Tab-separated table of C-alpha atoms and ligand atoms in Angstrom:
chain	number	residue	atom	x	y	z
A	1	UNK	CA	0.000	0.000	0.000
A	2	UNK	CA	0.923	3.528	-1.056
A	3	UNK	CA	2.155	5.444	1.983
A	4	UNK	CA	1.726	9.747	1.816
A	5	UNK	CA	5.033	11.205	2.507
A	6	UNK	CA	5.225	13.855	4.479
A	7	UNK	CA	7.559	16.670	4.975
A	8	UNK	CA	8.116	18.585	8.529
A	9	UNK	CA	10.590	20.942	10.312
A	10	UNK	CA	13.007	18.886	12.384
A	11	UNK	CA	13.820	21.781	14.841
A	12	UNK	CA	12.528	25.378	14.804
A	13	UNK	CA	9.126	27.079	14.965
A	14	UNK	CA	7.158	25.101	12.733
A	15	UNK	CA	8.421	21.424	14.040
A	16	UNK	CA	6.394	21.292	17.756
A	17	UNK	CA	2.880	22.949	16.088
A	18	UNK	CA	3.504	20.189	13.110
A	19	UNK	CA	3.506	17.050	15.347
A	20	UNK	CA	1.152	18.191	17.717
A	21	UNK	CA	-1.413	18.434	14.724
A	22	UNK	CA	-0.060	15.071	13.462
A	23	UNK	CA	-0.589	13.740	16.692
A	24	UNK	CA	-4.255	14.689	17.164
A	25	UNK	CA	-5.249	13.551	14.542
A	26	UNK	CA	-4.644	10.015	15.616
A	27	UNK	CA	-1.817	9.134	13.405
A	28	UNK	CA	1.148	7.454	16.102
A	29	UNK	CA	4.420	8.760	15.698
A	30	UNK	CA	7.868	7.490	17.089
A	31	UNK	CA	10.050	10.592	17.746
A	32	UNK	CA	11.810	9.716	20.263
A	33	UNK	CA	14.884	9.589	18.829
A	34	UNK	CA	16.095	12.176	16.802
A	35	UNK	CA	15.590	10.325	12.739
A	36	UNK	CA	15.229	11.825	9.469
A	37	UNK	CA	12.561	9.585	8.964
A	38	UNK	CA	9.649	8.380	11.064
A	39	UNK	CA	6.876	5.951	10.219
A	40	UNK	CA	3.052	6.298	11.530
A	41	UNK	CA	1.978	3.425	12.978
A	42	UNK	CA	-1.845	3.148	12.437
A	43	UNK	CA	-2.037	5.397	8.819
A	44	UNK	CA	-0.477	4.741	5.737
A	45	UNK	CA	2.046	8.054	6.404
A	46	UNK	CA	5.552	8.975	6.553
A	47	UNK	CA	7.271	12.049	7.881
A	48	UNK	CA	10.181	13.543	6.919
A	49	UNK	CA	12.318	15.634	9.020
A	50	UNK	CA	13.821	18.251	7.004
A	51	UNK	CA	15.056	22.506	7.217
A	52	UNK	CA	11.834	24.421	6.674
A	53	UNK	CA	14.314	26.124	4.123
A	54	UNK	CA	14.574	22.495	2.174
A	55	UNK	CA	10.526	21.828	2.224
A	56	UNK	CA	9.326	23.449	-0.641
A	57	UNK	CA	11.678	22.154	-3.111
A	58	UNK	CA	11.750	18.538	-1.456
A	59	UNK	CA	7.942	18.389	-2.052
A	60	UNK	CA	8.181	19.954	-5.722
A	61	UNK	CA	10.652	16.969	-6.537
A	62	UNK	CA	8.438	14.425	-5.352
A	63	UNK	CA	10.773	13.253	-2.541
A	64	UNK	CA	8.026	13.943	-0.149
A	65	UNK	CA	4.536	14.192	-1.619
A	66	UNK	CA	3.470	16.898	0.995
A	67	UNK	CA	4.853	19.562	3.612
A	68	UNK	CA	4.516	21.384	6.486
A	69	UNK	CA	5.845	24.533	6.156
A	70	UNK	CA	5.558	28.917	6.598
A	71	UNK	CA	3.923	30.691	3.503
A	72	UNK	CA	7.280	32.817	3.787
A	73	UNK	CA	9.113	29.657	2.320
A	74	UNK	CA	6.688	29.211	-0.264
A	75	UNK	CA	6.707	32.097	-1.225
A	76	UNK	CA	10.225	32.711	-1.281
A	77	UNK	CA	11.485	29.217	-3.063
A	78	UNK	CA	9.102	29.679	-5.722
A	79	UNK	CA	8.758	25.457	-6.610
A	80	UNK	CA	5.995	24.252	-7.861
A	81	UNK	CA	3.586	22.836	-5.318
A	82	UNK	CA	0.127	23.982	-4.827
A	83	UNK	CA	-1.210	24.806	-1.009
A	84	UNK	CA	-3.919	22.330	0.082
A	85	UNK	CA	-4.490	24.127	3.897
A	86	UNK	CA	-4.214	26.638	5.531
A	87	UNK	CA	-2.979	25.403	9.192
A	88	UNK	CA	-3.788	28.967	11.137
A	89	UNK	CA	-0.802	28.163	13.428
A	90	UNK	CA	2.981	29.818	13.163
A	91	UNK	CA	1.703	33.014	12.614
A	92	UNK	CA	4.301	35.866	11.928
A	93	UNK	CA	5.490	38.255	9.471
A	94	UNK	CA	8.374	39.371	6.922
A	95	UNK	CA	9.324	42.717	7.901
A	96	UNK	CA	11.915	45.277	7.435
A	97	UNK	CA	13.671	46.755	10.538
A	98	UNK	CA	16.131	49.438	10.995
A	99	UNK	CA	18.766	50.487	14.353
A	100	UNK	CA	16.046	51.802	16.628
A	101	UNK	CA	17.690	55.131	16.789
A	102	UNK	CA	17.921	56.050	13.161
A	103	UNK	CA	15.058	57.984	11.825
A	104	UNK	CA	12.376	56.635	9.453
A	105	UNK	CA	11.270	58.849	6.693
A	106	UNK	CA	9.148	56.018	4.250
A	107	UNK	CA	10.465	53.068	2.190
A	108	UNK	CA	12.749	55.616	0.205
A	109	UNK	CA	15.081	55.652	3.127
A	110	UNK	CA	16.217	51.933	1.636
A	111	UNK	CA	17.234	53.568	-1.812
A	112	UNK	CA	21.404	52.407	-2.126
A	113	UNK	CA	21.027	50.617	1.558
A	114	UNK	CA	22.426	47.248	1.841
A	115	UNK	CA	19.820	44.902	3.521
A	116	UNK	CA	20.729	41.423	4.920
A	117	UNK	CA	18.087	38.227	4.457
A	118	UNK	CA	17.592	34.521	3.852
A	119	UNK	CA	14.519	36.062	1.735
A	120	UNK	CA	15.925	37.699	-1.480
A	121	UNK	CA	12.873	36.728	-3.884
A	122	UNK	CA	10.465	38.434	-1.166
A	123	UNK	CA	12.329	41.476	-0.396
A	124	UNK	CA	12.911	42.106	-4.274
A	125	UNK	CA	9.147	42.167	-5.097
A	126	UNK	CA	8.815	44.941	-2.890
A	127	UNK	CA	11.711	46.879	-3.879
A	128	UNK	CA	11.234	46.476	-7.424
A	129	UNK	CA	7.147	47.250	-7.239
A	130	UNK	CA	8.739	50.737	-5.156
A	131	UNK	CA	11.243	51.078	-7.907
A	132	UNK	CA	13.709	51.291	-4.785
A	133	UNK	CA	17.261	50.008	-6.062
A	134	UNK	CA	18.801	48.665	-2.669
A	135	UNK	CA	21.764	46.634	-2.300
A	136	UNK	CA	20.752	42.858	-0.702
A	137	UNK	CA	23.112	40.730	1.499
A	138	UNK	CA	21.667	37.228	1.337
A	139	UNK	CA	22.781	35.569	5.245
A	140	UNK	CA	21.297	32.212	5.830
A	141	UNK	CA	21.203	32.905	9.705
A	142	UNK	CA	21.423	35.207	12.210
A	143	UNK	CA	20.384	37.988	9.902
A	144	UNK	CA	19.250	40.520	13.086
A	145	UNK	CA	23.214	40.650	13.964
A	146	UNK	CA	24.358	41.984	10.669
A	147	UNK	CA	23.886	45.915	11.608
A	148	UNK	CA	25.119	46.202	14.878
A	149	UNK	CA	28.126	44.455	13.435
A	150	UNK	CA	27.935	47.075	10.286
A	151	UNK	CA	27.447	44.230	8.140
A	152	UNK	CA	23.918	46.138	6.658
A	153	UNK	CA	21.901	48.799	7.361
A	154	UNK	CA	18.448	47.203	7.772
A	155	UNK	CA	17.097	44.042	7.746
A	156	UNK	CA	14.695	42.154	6.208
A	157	UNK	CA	12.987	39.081	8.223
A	158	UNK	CA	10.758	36.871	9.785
A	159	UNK	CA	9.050	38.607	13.353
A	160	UNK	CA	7.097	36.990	15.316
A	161	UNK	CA	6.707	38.026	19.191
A	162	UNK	CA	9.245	40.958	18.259
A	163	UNK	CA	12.010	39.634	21.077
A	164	UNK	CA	14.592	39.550	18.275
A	165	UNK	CA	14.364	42.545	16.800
A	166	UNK	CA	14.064	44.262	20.638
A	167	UNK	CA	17.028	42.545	22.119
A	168	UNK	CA	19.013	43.418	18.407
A	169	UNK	CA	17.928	47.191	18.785
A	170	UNK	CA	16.007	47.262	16.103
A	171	UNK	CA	12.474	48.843	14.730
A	172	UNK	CA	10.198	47.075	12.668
A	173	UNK	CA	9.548	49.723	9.798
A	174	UNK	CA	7.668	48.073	6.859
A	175	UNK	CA	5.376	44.670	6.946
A	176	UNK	CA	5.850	42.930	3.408
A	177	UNK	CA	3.629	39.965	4.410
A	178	UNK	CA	1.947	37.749	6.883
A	179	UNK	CA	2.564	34.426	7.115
A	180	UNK	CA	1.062	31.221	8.394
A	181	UNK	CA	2.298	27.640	8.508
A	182	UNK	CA	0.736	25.775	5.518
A	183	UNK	CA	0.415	22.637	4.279
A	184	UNK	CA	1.781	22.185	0.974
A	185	UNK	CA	1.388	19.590	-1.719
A	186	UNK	CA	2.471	17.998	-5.366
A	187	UNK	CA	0.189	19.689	-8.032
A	188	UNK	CA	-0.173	15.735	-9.575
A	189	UNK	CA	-0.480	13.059	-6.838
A	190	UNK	CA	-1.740	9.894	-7.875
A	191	UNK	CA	-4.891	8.718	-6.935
A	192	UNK	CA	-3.938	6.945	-4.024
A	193	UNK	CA	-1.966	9.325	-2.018
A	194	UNK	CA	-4.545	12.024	-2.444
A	195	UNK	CA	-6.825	9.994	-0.719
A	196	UNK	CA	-4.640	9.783	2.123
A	197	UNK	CA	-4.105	13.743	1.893
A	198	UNK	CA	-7.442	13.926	2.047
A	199	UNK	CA	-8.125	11.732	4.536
A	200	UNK	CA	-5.265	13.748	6.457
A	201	UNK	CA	-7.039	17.366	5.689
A	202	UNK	CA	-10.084	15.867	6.887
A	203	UNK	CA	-8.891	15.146	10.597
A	204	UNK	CA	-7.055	18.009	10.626
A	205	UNK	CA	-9.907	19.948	9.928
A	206	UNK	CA	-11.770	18.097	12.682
A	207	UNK	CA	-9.517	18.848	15.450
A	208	UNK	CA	-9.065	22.520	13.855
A	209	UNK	CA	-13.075	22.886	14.432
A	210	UNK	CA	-12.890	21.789	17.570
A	211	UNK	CA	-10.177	24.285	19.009
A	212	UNK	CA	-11.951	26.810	21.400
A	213	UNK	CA	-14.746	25.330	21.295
A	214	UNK	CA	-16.630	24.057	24.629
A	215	UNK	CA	-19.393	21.647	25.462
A	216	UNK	CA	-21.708	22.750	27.909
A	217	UNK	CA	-23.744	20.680	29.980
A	218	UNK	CA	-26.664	22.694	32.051
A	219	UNK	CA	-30.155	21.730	33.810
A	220	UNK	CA	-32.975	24.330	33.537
A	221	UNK	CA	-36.348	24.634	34.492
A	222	UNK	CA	-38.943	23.512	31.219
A	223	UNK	CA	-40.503	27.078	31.482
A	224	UNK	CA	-37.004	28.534	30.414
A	225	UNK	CA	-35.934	26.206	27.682
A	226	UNK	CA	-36.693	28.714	24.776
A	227	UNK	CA	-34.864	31.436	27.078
A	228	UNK	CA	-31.532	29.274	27.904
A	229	UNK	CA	-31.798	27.500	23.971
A	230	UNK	CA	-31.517	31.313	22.516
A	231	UNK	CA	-28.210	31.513	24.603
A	232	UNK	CA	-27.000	28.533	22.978
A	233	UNK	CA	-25.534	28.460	19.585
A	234	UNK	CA	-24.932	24.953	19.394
A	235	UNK	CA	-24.095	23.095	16.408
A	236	UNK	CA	-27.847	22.697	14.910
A	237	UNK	CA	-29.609	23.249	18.179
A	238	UNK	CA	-29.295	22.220	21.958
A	239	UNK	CA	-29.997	18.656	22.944
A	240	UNK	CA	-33.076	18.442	25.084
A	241	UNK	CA	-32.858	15.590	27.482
A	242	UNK	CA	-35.801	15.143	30.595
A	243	UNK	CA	-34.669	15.013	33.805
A	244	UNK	CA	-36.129	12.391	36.228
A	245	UNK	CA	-36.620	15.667	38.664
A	246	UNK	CA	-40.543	16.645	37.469
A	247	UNK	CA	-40.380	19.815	35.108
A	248	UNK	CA	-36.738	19.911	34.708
A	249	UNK	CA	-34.865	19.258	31.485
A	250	UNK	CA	-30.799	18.781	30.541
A	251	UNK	CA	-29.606	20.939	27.822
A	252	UNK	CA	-26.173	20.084	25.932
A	253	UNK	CA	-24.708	22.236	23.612
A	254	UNK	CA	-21.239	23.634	22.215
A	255	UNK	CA	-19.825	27.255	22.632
A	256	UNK	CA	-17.044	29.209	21.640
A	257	UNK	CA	-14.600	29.847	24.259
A	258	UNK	CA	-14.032	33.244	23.958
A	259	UNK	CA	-18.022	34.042	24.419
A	260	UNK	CA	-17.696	31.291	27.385
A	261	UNK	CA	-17.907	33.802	30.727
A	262	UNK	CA	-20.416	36.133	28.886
A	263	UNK	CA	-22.637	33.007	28.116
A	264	UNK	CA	-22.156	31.765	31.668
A	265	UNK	CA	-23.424	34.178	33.287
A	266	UNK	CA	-26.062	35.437	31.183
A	267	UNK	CA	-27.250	31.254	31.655
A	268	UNK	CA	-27.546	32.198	35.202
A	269	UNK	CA	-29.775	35.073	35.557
A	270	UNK	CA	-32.041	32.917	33.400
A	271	UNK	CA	-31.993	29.923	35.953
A	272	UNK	CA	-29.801	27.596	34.537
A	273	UNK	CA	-27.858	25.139	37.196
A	274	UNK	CA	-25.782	23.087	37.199
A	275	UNK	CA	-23.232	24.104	34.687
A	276	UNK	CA	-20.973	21.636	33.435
A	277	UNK	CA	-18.323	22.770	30.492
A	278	UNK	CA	-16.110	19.946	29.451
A	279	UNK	CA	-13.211	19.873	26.545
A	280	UNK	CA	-14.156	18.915	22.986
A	281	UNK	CA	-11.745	16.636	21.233
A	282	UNK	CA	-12.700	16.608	17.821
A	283	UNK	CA	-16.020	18.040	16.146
A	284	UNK	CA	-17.270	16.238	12.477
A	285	UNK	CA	-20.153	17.671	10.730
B	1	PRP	C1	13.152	33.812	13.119
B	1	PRP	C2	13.840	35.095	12.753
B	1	PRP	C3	14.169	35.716	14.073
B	1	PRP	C4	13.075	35.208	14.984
B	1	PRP	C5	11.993	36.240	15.185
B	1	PRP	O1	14.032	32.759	13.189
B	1	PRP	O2	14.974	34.854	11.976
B	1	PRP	O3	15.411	35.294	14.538
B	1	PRP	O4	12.515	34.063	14.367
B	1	PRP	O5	11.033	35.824	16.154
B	1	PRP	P1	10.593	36.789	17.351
B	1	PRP	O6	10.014	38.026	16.739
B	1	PRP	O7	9.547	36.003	18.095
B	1	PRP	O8	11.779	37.075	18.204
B	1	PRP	P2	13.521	31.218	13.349
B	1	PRP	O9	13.517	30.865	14.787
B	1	PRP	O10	12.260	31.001	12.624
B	1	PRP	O11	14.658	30.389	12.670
B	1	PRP	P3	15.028	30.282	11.106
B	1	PRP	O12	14.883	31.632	10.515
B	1	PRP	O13	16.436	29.778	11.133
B	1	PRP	O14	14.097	29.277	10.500
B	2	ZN	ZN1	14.478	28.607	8.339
């Protein structure tokens, strides 16, 4: 049987959010010990640890079939692979920073500036669409060093929480994009292993739906159903179970997290008890 390979970060950003993902979606994975390759043990997958650097052109070749990787890297390699998902985790952005202390005037203060980044392809677009002519230093690593060692002026890179570019002494000046780990594929897969991509994209999406998500467990006087079921989203509508207690009912339901203390207490002026909220795994429609 055909096995889908697949293509994650072995250390770095991208590598913890990628197994955790695998992971609940019930596919078993050895990692243990620190391989290039790991076999699942209850779905026809493999994963490949690679450099998120290497994913994009390790999936265009066909050595893996998909990948896990940033939209920055896509972007930037430029292979051809098409993006099945959007993964909503990894979130950051390309940006250009400059010393903290030197003064900002617009995007023409790049024109003649050398700029240091491991994204070249990127930072060109945006030059060229400016018609700024800058001078870029391509640095595979440690690209926030390069102007307090006077190596560039500026540079262009990936931000995140900011901490870099803070403890570097640097100001973020200009976002070029925003970026999001994706989940990248082969345009031509053959029958076989898109089923298993699909399969994949399926649970994914099923533990994805089920992220902040609550279900709620409350008892409520009959007389109030209508009132507590219009606080209740739910995925159709609440579940309406009798209680043995005469004229009460059990309603079950699922709520976003974020409304969850609003909900709550609004539940309680209208004479709900009882509240039980308990994690949801996995939600499929
Ligand atoms: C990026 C980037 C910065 C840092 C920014 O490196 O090069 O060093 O993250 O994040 P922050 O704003 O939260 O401080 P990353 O760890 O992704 O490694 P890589 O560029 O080598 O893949
Ligand atoms: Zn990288």
């Amino acid at each position: 049987m055909e096995k889908l390979k697949v293509a994650i970060q072995t250390k770095g950003r991208l590598n913890e959010a990628s197994l955790k993902l695998i992971q609940e979606s019930g596919i078993d994975l050895d990692v243990g010990r620190r391989k290039l390759l790991s076999e699942a043990g209850n779905f026809p997958m493999e994963v490949l640890f690679l450099r998120d650097d290497d994913i994009p052109q390790t999936v265009a070749d066909g050595v893996a079939d998909v990948g896990i990787v940033g939209e920055n890297e896509v972007l930037e390699k430029q292979k051809r692979v098409v993006t099945a998902k959007k993964l909503g985790f990894s979130k950051c952005r390309l940006s250009l920073a400059i010393p903290k202390s030197t003064e900002y005037p617009g995007p023409e203060f790049f024109i003649d500036k050398k700029i240091a980044t491991s994204y070249p392809n990127i930072l060109n677009h945006f030059l060229k669409e400016r018609q700024i002519r800058a001078d870029i230093h391509l640095i595979s690593g440690s690209v926030e060093i390069a102007p307090g060692i006077g190596l560039a002026d500026a540079i262009f890179d990936i931000v995140s929480s900011g901490s870099t570019l803070v403890s570097n002494r640097l100001k973020e000046v200009e976002v070029v994009m925003q970026s999001e780990a994706v989940l990248i594929a082969k345009p031509d897969l053959c029958m076989e292993k898109q089923e298993i991509l699909n399969e994949l994209i399926f649970r994914i999406e099923s533990v994805q739906r089920a992220e902040g998500k609550k279900y709620i467990l409350l008892n409520t006087p009959n007389e109030k159903i209508q009132e507590v079921a219009a606080l209740l989203p739910g995925m159709k509508s609440p579940t309406i179970v009798p209680l043995a207690k005469e004229g009460w009912s059990s309603m079950h339901s699922v709520i976003a997290e974020d409304d969850f203390w609003e909900i709550i207490g609004k539940l309680k002026k209208v004479g709900a008890e009882g509240i039980l909220v308990v994690p949801i795994e996995k939600m499929i429609f």
